[in-house]
mmCIF file of N, CA and C in Angstrom:
data_model
loop_
_atom_site.group_PDB
_atom_site.id
_atom_site.type_symbol
_atom_site.label_atom_id
_atom_site.label_comp_id
_atom_site.label_asym_id
_atom_site.label_seq_id
_atom_site.Cartn_x
_atom_site.Cartn_y
_atom_site.Cartn_z
ATOM 1 N N MET U 155 0.799 -1.160 -0.042
ATOM 2 C CA MET U 155 0.032 -0.034 0.006
ATOM 3 C C MET U 155 0.864 1.265 0.008
ATOM 4 N N THR U 156 2.140 1.115 -0.023
ATOM 5 C CA THR U 156 3.101 2.228 -0.072
ATOM 6 C C THR U 156 2.804 3.143 -1.274
ATOM 7 N N GLY U 157 2.723 4.402 -1.033
ATOM 8 C CA GLY U 157 2.563 5.387 -2.092
ATOM 9 C C GLY U 157 1.063 5.601 -2.413
ATOM 10 N N GLU U 158 0.196 4.835 -1.938
ATOM 11 C CA GLU U 158 -1.246 5.022 -2.216
ATOM 12 C C GLU U 158 -1.864 5.981 -1.217
ATOM 13 N N PRO U 159 -2.890 6.721 -1.608
ATOM 14 C CA PRO U 159 -3.547 7.660 -0.672
ATOM 15 C C PRO U 159 -4.079 6.803 0.540
ATOM 16 N N PHE U 160 -4.099 7.430 1.673
ATOM 17 C CA PHE U 160 -4.717 6.743 2.861
ATOM 18 C C PHE U 160 -6.209 6.769 2.823
ATOM 19 N N ASP U 161 -6.740 5.551 2.796
ATOM 20 C CA ASP U 161 -8.219 5.382 2.799
ATOM 21 C C ASP U 161 -8.621 4.534 3.991
ATOM 22 N N PRO U 162 -9.159 5.159 5.039
ATOM 23 C CA PRO U 162 -9.483 4.334 6.173
ATOM 24 C C PRO U 162 -10.416 3.180 5.986
ATOM 25 N N VAL U 163 -11.324 3.338 5.030
ATOM 26 C CA VAL U 163 -12.264 2.230 4.804
ATOM 27 C C VAL U 163 -11.505 1.050 4.132
ATOM 28 N N ALA U 164 -10.593 1.343 3.232
ATOM 29 C CA ALA U 164 -9.797 0.238 2.610
ATOM 30 C C ALA U 164 -8.876 -0.322 3.599
ATOM 31 N N ILE U 165 -8.311 0.436 4.474
ATOM 32 C CA ILE U 165 -7.430 -0.128 5.507
ATOM 33 C C ILE U 165 -8.232 -1.005 6.443
ATOM 34 N N GLY U 166 -9.419 -0.622 6.835
ATOM 35 C CA GLY U 166 -10.267 -1.369 7.684
ATOM 36 C C GLY U 166 -10.639 -2.717 7.022
ATOM 37 N N ALA U 167 -11.007 -2.655 5.761
ATOM 38 C CA ALA U 167 -11.322 -3.839 5.001
ATOM 39 C C ALA U 167 -10.140 -4.797 4.900
ATOM 40 N N ALA U 168 -8.936 -4.239 4.688
ATOM 41 C CA ALA U 168 -7.750 -5.089 4.551
ATOM 42 C C ALA U 168 -7.413 -5.714 5.873
ATOM 43 N N ILE U 169 -7.660 -5.071 6.978
ATOM 44 C CA ILE U 169 -7.455 -5.655 8.294
ATOM 45 C C ILE U 169 -8.455 -6.808 8.534
ATOM 46 N N THR U 170 -9.758 -6.489 8.181
ATOM 47 C CA THR U 170 -10.801 -7.588 8.399
ATOM 48 C C THR U 170 -10.489 -8.744 7.473
ATOM 49 N N GLU U 171 -9.991 -8.485 6.297
ATOM 50 C CA GLU U 171 -9.652 -9.652 5.418
ATOM 51 C C GLU U 171 -8.336 -10.266 5.689
ATOM 52 N N ARG U 172 -7.623 -9.725 6.678
ATOM 53 C CA ARG U 172 -6.331 -10.210 7.162
ATOM 54 C C ARG U 172 -5.217 -10.049 6.115
ATOM 55 N N ALA U 173 -5.361 -9.070 5.275
ATOM 56 C CA ALA U 173 -4.305 -8.712 4.373
ATOM 57 C C ALA U 173 -3.309 -7.774 5.006
ATOM 58 N N LEU U 174 -3.783 -7.011 5.973
ATOM 59 C CA LEU U 174 -2.939 -6.175 6.827
ATOM 60 C C LEU U 174 -3.119 -6.636 8.269
ATOM 61 N N VAL U 175 -2.066 -6.498 9.046
ATOM 62 C CA VAL U 175 -1.993 -6.988 10.423
ATOM 63 C C VAL U 175 -1.354 -5.935 11.312
ATOM 64 N N ARG U 176 -1.931 -5.779 12.467
ATOM 65 C CA ARG U 176 -1.392 -4.879 13.530
ATOM 66 C C ARG U 176 -0.557 -5.776 14.476
ATOM 67 N N LEU U 177 0.696 -5.412 14.684
ATOM 68 C CA LEU U 177 1.477 -6.149 15.594
ATOM 69 C C LEU U 177 2.600 -5.300 16.213
ATOM 70 N N PRO U 178 3.018 -5.698 17.468
ATOM 71 C CA PRO U 178 4.101 -4.930 18.096
ATOM 72 C C PRO U 178 5.436 -5.221 17.456
ATOM 73 N N LEU U 179 6.192 -4.252 17.176
ATOM 74 C CA LEU U 179 7.483 -4.375 16.511
ATOM 75 C C LEU U 179 8.522 -3.658 17.351
ATOM 76 N N MET U 180 9.007 -2.566 16.950
ATOM 77 C CA MET U 180 10.127 -1.864 17.629
ATOM 78 C C MET U 180 9.596 -1.307 18.933
ATOM 79 N N ARG U 181 10.267 -1.769 20.053
ATOM 80 C CA ARG U 181 9.884 -1.369 21.415
ATOM 81 C C ARG U 181 8.410 -1.545 21.671
ATOM 82 N N SER U 182 7.867 -2.601 21.151
ATOM 83 C CA SER U 182 6.429 -2.975 21.323
ATOM 84 C C SER U 182 5.403 -1.915 20.749
ATOM 85 N N THR U 183 5.921 -0.978 19.941
ATOM 86 C CA THR U 183 5.034 -0.097 19.256
ATOM 87 C C THR U 183 4.172 -0.888 18.260
ATOM 88 N N ILE U 184 2.883 -0.621 18.146
ATOM 89 C CA ILE U 184 2.016 -1.297 17.177
ATOM 90 C C ILE U 184 2.175 -0.708 15.814
ATOM 91 N N HIS U 185 2.487 -1.638 14.901
ATOM 92 C CA HIS U 185 2.645 -1.155 13.465
ATOM 93 C C HIS U 185 1.703 -1.985 12.621
ATOM 94 N N LEU U 186 1.354 -1.416 11.459
ATOM 95 C CA LEU U 186 0.444 -2.018 10.470
ATOM 96 C C LEU U 186 1.322 -2.451 9.316
ATOM 97 N N VAL U 187 1.328 -3.789 9.100
ATOM 98 C CA VAL U 187 2.147 -4.381 8.042
ATOM 99 C C VAL U 187 1.311 -5.343 7.248
ATOM 100 N N THR U 188 1.897 -5.793 6.066
ATOM 101 C CA THR U 188 1.196 -6.847 5.283
ATOM 102 C C THR U 188 1.193 -8.155 6.107
ATOM 103 N N ALA U 189 0.301 -8.964 5.758
ATOM 104 C CA ALA U 189 0.201 -10.277 6.440
ATOM 105 C C ALA U 189 1.535 -11.079 6.212
ATOM 106 N N GLU U 190 2.052 -10.991 4.983
ATOM 107 C CA GLU U 190 3.251 -11.667 4.632
ATOM 108 C C GLU U 190 4.449 -11.109 5.421
ATOM 109 N N ASP U 191 4.543 -9.821 5.654
ATOM 110 C CA ASP U 191 5.664 -9.262 6.408
ATOM 111 C C ASP U 191 5.443 -9.600 7.892
ATOM 112 N N ALA U 192 4.155 -9.714 8.350
ATOM 113 C CA ALA U 192 3.923 -10.029 9.715
ATOM 114 C C ALA U 192 4.482 -11.373 10.071
ATOM 115 N N LEU U 193 4.347 -12.383 9.256
ATOM 116 C CA LEU U 193 4.868 -13.657 9.497
ATOM 117 C C LEU U 193 6.377 -13.630 9.689
ATOM 118 N N ALA U 194 7.092 -12.922 8.779
ATOM 119 C CA ALA U 194 8.497 -12.880 8.913
ATOM 120 C C ALA U 194 8.964 -12.074 10.104
ATOM 121 N N LEU U 195 8.299 -10.976 10.340
ATOM 122 C CA LEU U 195 8.694 -10.054 11.445
ATOM 123 C C LEU U 195 8.368 -10.681 12.828
ATOM 124 N N ARG U 196 7.229 -11.375 12.909
ATOM 125 C CA ARG U 196 6.924 -11.971 14.179
ATOM 126 C C ARG U 196 7.905 -12.942 14.620
ATOM 127 N N THR U 197 8.462 -13.741 13.699
ATOM 128 C CA THR U 197 9.544 -14.652 14.032
ATOM 129 C C THR U 197 10.693 -13.956 14.692
ATOM 130 N N LEU U 198 11.062 -12.775 14.199
ATOM 131 C CA LEU U 198 12.200 -12.041 14.693
ATOM 132 C C LEU U 198 11.876 -11.418 16.058
ATOM 133 N N THR U 199 10.618 -11.105 16.316
ATOM 134 C CA THR U 199 10.272 -10.357 17.573
ATOM 135 C C THR U 199 9.724 -11.234 18.641
ATOM 136 N N GLN U 200 9.517 -12.523 18.406
ATOM 137 C CA GLN U 200 8.863 -13.442 19.337
ATOM 138 C C GLN U 200 9.548 -13.473 20.688
ATOM 139 N N VAL U 201 10.808 -13.734 20.654
ATOM 140 C CA VAL U 201 11.529 -13.857 21.950
ATOM 141 C C VAL U 201 11.507 -12.603 22.795
ATOM 142 N N PRO U 202 11.821 -11.407 22.201
ATOM 143 C CA PRO U 202 11.766 -10.209 23.027
ATOM 144 C C PRO U 202 10.278 -9.942 23.518
ATOM 145 N N ILE U 203 9.284 -10.233 22.738
ATOM 146 C CA ILE U 203 7.952 -10.000 23.144
ATOM 147 C C ILE U 203 7.562 -10.920 24.353
ATOM 148 N N GLU U 204 7.967 -12.179 24.278
ATOM 149 C CA GLU U 204 7.753 -13.139 25.386
ATOM 150 C C GLU U 204 8.377 -12.625 26.722
ATOM 151 N N ARG U 205 9.671 -12.185 26.543
ATOM 152 C CA ARG U 205 10.466 -11.711 27.677
ATOM 153 C C ARG U 205 9.721 -10.485 28.333
ATOM 154 N N SER U 206 9.273 -9.583 27.466
ATOM 155 C CA SER U 206 8.593 -8.374 27.959
ATOM 156 C C SER U 206 7.282 -8.723 28.625
ATOM 157 N N THR U 207 6.528 -9.601 27.949
ATOM 158 C CA THR U 207 5.254 -10.011 28.517
ATOM 159 C C THR U 207 5.385 -10.704 29.882
ATOM 160 N N LEU U 208 6.364 -11.612 29.981
ATOM 161 C CA LEU U 208 6.550 -12.262 31.261
ATOM 162 C C LEU U 208 7.036 -11.254 32.311
ATOM 163 N N GLY U 209 7.884 -10.250 31.933
ATOM 164 C CA GLY U 209 8.374 -9.285 32.861
ATOM 165 C C GLY U 209 7.234 -8.431 33.457
ATOM 166 N N VAL U 210 6.283 -8.119 32.616
ATOM 167 C CA VAL U 210 5.189 -7.261 33.000
ATOM 168 C C VAL U 210 4.038 -8.071 33.626
ATOM 169 N N PHE U 211 3.692 -9.185 33.011
ATOM 170 C CA PHE U 211 2.541 -10.029 33.455
ATOM 171 C C PHE U 211 2.833 -11.289 34.159
ATOM 172 N N GLY U 212 4.122 -11.641 34.298
ATOM 173 C CA GLY U 212 4.524 -12.891 34.798
ATOM 174 C C GLY U 212 3.829 -13.377 36.025
ATOM 175 N N ARG U 213 3.725 -12.603 37.066
ATOM 176 C CA ARG U 213 3.054 -12.988 38.291
ATOM 177 C C ARG U 213 1.629 -13.248 38.117
ATOM 178 N N ARG U 214 1.032 -12.404 37.253
ATOM 179 C CA ARG U 214 -0.427 -12.580 36.944
ATOM 180 C C ARG U 214 -0.776 -13.740 36.113
ATOM 181 N N LEU U 215 0.227 -14.320 35.499
ATOM 182 C CA LEU U 215 0.066 -15.488 34.602
ATOM 183 C C LEU U 215 0.543 -16.777 35.340
ATOM 184 N N ALA U 216 0.949 -16.689 36.593
ATOM 185 C CA ALA U 216 1.400 -17.823 37.311
ATOM 186 C C ALA U 216 0.312 -18.906 37.295
ATOM 187 N N GLY U 217 0.655 -20.063 36.991
ATOM 188 C CA GLY U 217 -0.278 -21.289 36.976
ATOM 189 C C GLY U 217 -0.994 -21.428 35.666
ATOM 190 N N VAL U 218 -0.830 -20.504 34.682
ATOM 191 C CA VAL U 218 -1.505 -20.616 33.357
ATOM 192 C C VAL U 218 -0.601 -21.469 32.417
ATOM 193 N N ASP U 219 -1.178 -22.498 31.842
ATOM 194 C CA ASP U 219 -0.468 -23.270 30.860
ATOM 195 C C ASP U 219 -0.319 -22.410 29.649
ATOM 196 N N ARG U 220 0.912 -21.934 29.393
ATOM 197 C CA ARG U 220 1.123 -20.974 28.304
ATOM 198 C C ARG U 220 0.753 -21.582 26.901
ATOM 199 N N GLU U 221 1.005 -22.867 26.662
ATOM 200 C CA GLU U 221 0.710 -23.437 25.389
ATOM 201 C C GLU U 221 -0.863 -23.467 25.212
ATOM 202 N N ALA U 222 -1.560 -23.781 26.247
ATOM 203 C CA ALA U 222 -3.073 -23.735 26.195
ATOM 204 C C ALA U 222 -3.508 -22.373 26.005
ATOM 205 N N LEU U 223 -2.940 -21.399 26.590
ATOM 206 C CA LEU U 223 -3.342 -20.013 26.494
ATOM 207 C C LEU U 223 -3.155 -19.533 25.088
ATOM 208 N N VAL U 224 -1.962 -19.824 24.486
ATOM 209 C CA VAL U 224 -1.647 -19.369 23.145
ATOM 210 C C VAL U 224 -2.622 -20.060 22.145
ATOM 211 N N GLY U 225 -2.806 -21.361 22.305
ATOM 212 C CA GLY U 225 -3.722 -22.054 21.464
ATOM 213 C C GLY U 225 -5.124 -21.539 21.457
ATOM 214 N N THR U 226 -5.621 -21.262 22.663
ATOM 215 C CA THR U 226 -6.952 -20.737 22.861
ATOM 216 C C THR U 226 -7.092 -19.342 22.234
ATOM 217 N N ALA U 227 -6.054 -18.518 22.509
ATOM 218 C CA ALA U 227 -6.105 -17.141 21.971
ATOM 219 C C ALA U 227 -6.062 -17.184 20.466
ATOM 220 N N ARG U 228 -5.263 -18.017 19.876
ATOM 221 C CA ARG U 228 -5.186 -18.209 18.432
ATOM 222 C C ARG U 228 -6.544 -18.547 17.838
ATOM 223 N N ALA U 229 -7.114 -19.575 18.467
ATOM 224 C CA ALA U 229 -8.422 -20.004 17.920
ATOM 225 C C ALA U 229 -9.412 -18.906 17.997
ATOM 226 N N LEU U 230 -9.415 -18.125 19.051
ATOM 227 C CA LEU U 230 -10.426 -17.014 19.192
ATOM 228 C C LEU U 230 -10.197 -15.933 18.067
ATOM 229 N N VAL U 231 -8.947 -15.558 17.880
ATOM 230 C CA VAL U 231 -8.738 -14.498 16.906
ATOM 231 C C VAL U 231 -8.807 -15.030 15.480
ATOM 232 N N GLU U 232 -8.726 -16.344 15.285
ATOM 233 C CA GLU U 232 -8.975 -16.864 13.972
ATOM 234 C C GLU U 232 -10.439 -16.868 13.610
ATOM 235 N N GLU U 233 -11.297 -16.928 14.643
ATOM 236 C CA GLU U 233 -12.733 -16.832 14.388
ATOM 237 C C GLU U 233 -13.177 -15.469 13.964
ATOM 238 N N GLU U 234 -12.511 -14.433 14.624
ATOM 239 C CA GLU U 234 -12.953 -13.015 14.291
ATOM 240 C C GLU U 234 -11.861 -12.133 14.884
ATOM 241 N N PRO U 235 -11.683 -10.923 14.269
ATOM 242 C CA PRO U 235 -10.693 -9.961 14.869
ATOM 243 C C PRO U 235 -11.280 -9.482 16.222
ATOM 244 N N LEU U 236 -10.319 -9.405 17.208
ATOM 245 C CA LEU U 236 -10.691 -8.985 18.524
ATOM 246 C C LEU U 236 -9.645 -7.949 19.042
ATOM 247 N N ILE U 237 -10.197 -6.911 19.677
ATOM 248 C CA ILE U 237 -9.255 -6.012 20.378
ATOM 249 C C ILE U 237 -8.785 -6.702 21.669
ATOM 250 N N ALA U 238 -7.666 -6.211 22.270
ATOM 251 C CA ALA U 238 -7.106 -6.909 23.425
ATOM 252 C C ALA U 238 -8.043 -7.048 24.563
ATOM 253 N N SER U 239 -8.884 -6.038 24.866
ATOM 254 C CA SER U 239 -9.817 -6.153 25.965
ATOM 255 C C SER U 239 -10.906 -7.279 25.752
ATOM 256 N N GLU U 240 -11.324 -7.293 24.480
ATOM 257 C CA GLU U 240 -12.323 -8.427 24.144
ATOM 258 C C GLU U 240 -11.664 -9.809 24.293
ATOM 259 N N LEU U 241 -10.426 -9.919 23.745
ATOM 260 C CA LEU U 241 -9.687 -11.153 23.776
ATOM 261 C C LEU U 241 -9.475 -11.622 25.253
ATOM 262 N N GLY U 242 -9.096 -10.599 26.065
ATOM 263 C CA GLY U 242 -8.849 -10.897 27.487
ATOM 264 C C GLY U 242 -10.064 -11.360 28.203
ATOM 265 N N HIS U 243 -11.241 -10.771 27.939
ATOM 266 C CA HIS U 243 -12.488 -11.225 28.600
ATOM 267 C C HIS U 243 -12.865 -12.625 28.206
ATOM 268 N N ARG U 244 -12.684 -12.918 26.921
ATOM 269 C CA ARG U 244 -13.027 -14.221 26.457
ATOM 270 C C ARG U 244 -12.027 -15.295 26.979
ATOM 271 N N LEU U 245 -10.785 -14.968 27.106
ATOM 272 C CA LEU U 245 -9.780 -15.840 27.658
ATOM 273 C C LEU U 245 -10.070 -16.047 29.133
ATOM 274 N N ALA U 246 -10.456 -15.007 29.884
ATOM 275 C CA ALA U 246 -10.776 -15.161 31.292
ATOM 276 C C ALA U 246 -11.856 -16.142 31.558
ATOM 277 N N GLN U 247 -12.821 -16.297 30.601
ATOM 278 C CA GLN U 247 -13.853 -17.230 30.733
ATOM 279 C C GLN U 247 -13.320 -18.650 30.743
ATOM 280 N N ARG U 248 -12.250 -18.870 29.950
ATOM 281 C CA ARG U 248 -11.648 -20.173 29.817
ATOM 282 C C ARG U 248 -10.542 -20.463 30.859
ATOM 283 N N PHE U 249 -9.983 -19.346 31.360
ATOM 284 C CA PHE U 249 -8.979 -19.407 32.399
ATOM 285 C C PHE U 249 -9.414 -18.560 33.583
ATOM 286 N N PRO U 250 -10.408 -19.106 34.288
ATOM 287 C CA PRO U 250 -10.972 -18.367 35.430
ATOM 288 C C PRO U 250 -9.968 -18.097 36.508
ATOM 289 N N GLY U 251 -10.111 -16.912 37.176
ATOM 290 C CA GLY U 251 -9.262 -16.585 38.226
ATOM 291 C C GLY U 251 -8.011 -15.802 37.818
ATOM 292 N N HIS U 252 -7.863 -15.621 36.536
ATOM 293 C CA HIS U 252 -6.658 -14.884 36.034
ATOM 294 C C HIS U 252 -7.101 -13.604 35.352
ATOM 295 N N ASP U 253 -6.223 -12.642 35.487
ATOM 296 C CA ASP U 253 -6.499 -11.237 35.041
ATOM 297 C C ASP U 253 -6.670 -11.210 33.485
ATOM 298 N N PRO U 254 -7.763 -10.720 32.989
ATOM 299 C CA PRO U 254 -7.998 -10.630 31.538
ATOM 300 C C PRO U 254 -6.903 -9.822 30.825
ATOM 301 N N GLU U 255 -6.447 -8.755 31.403
ATOM 302 C CA GLU U 255 -5.364 -7.893 30.727
ATOM 303 C C GLU U 255 -4.133 -8.727 30.566
ATOM 304 N N ALA U 256 -3.762 -9.557 31.546
ATOM 305 C CA ALA U 256 -2.542 -10.306 31.495
ATOM 306 C C ALA U 256 -2.741 -11.509 30.457
ATOM 307 N N LEU U 257 -3.934 -12.039 30.446
ATOM 308 C CA LEU U 257 -4.153 -13.125 29.540
ATOM 309 C C LEU U 257 -4.152 -12.714 28.075
ATOM 310 N N ALA U 258 -4.624 -11.486 27.763
ATOM 311 C CA ALA U 258 -4.572 -10.975 26.395
ATOM 312 C C ALA U 258 -3.157 -10.667 25.945
#
């Protein structure tokens, strides 16, 4: 989409169609990138993101099976796009007793 005029409707449609993806990149700043770029970039940022997440939310995630959490979260966002607060509330239903913000 480089060089094209900014069209918020087109951007929204591309996000809904999963052609564009929002993800944390440099210093966890959210960036909008193509789905293809997101796959490559996520591989590079996975370890720092995990470290940061555990540093901030580690205590609130104590006792949570991380593989189950990731699998459940993935299944939920594959069904439909969700903002973090929506994802957290849905995850809290499946992981009761844990903070929705930390789960998301």
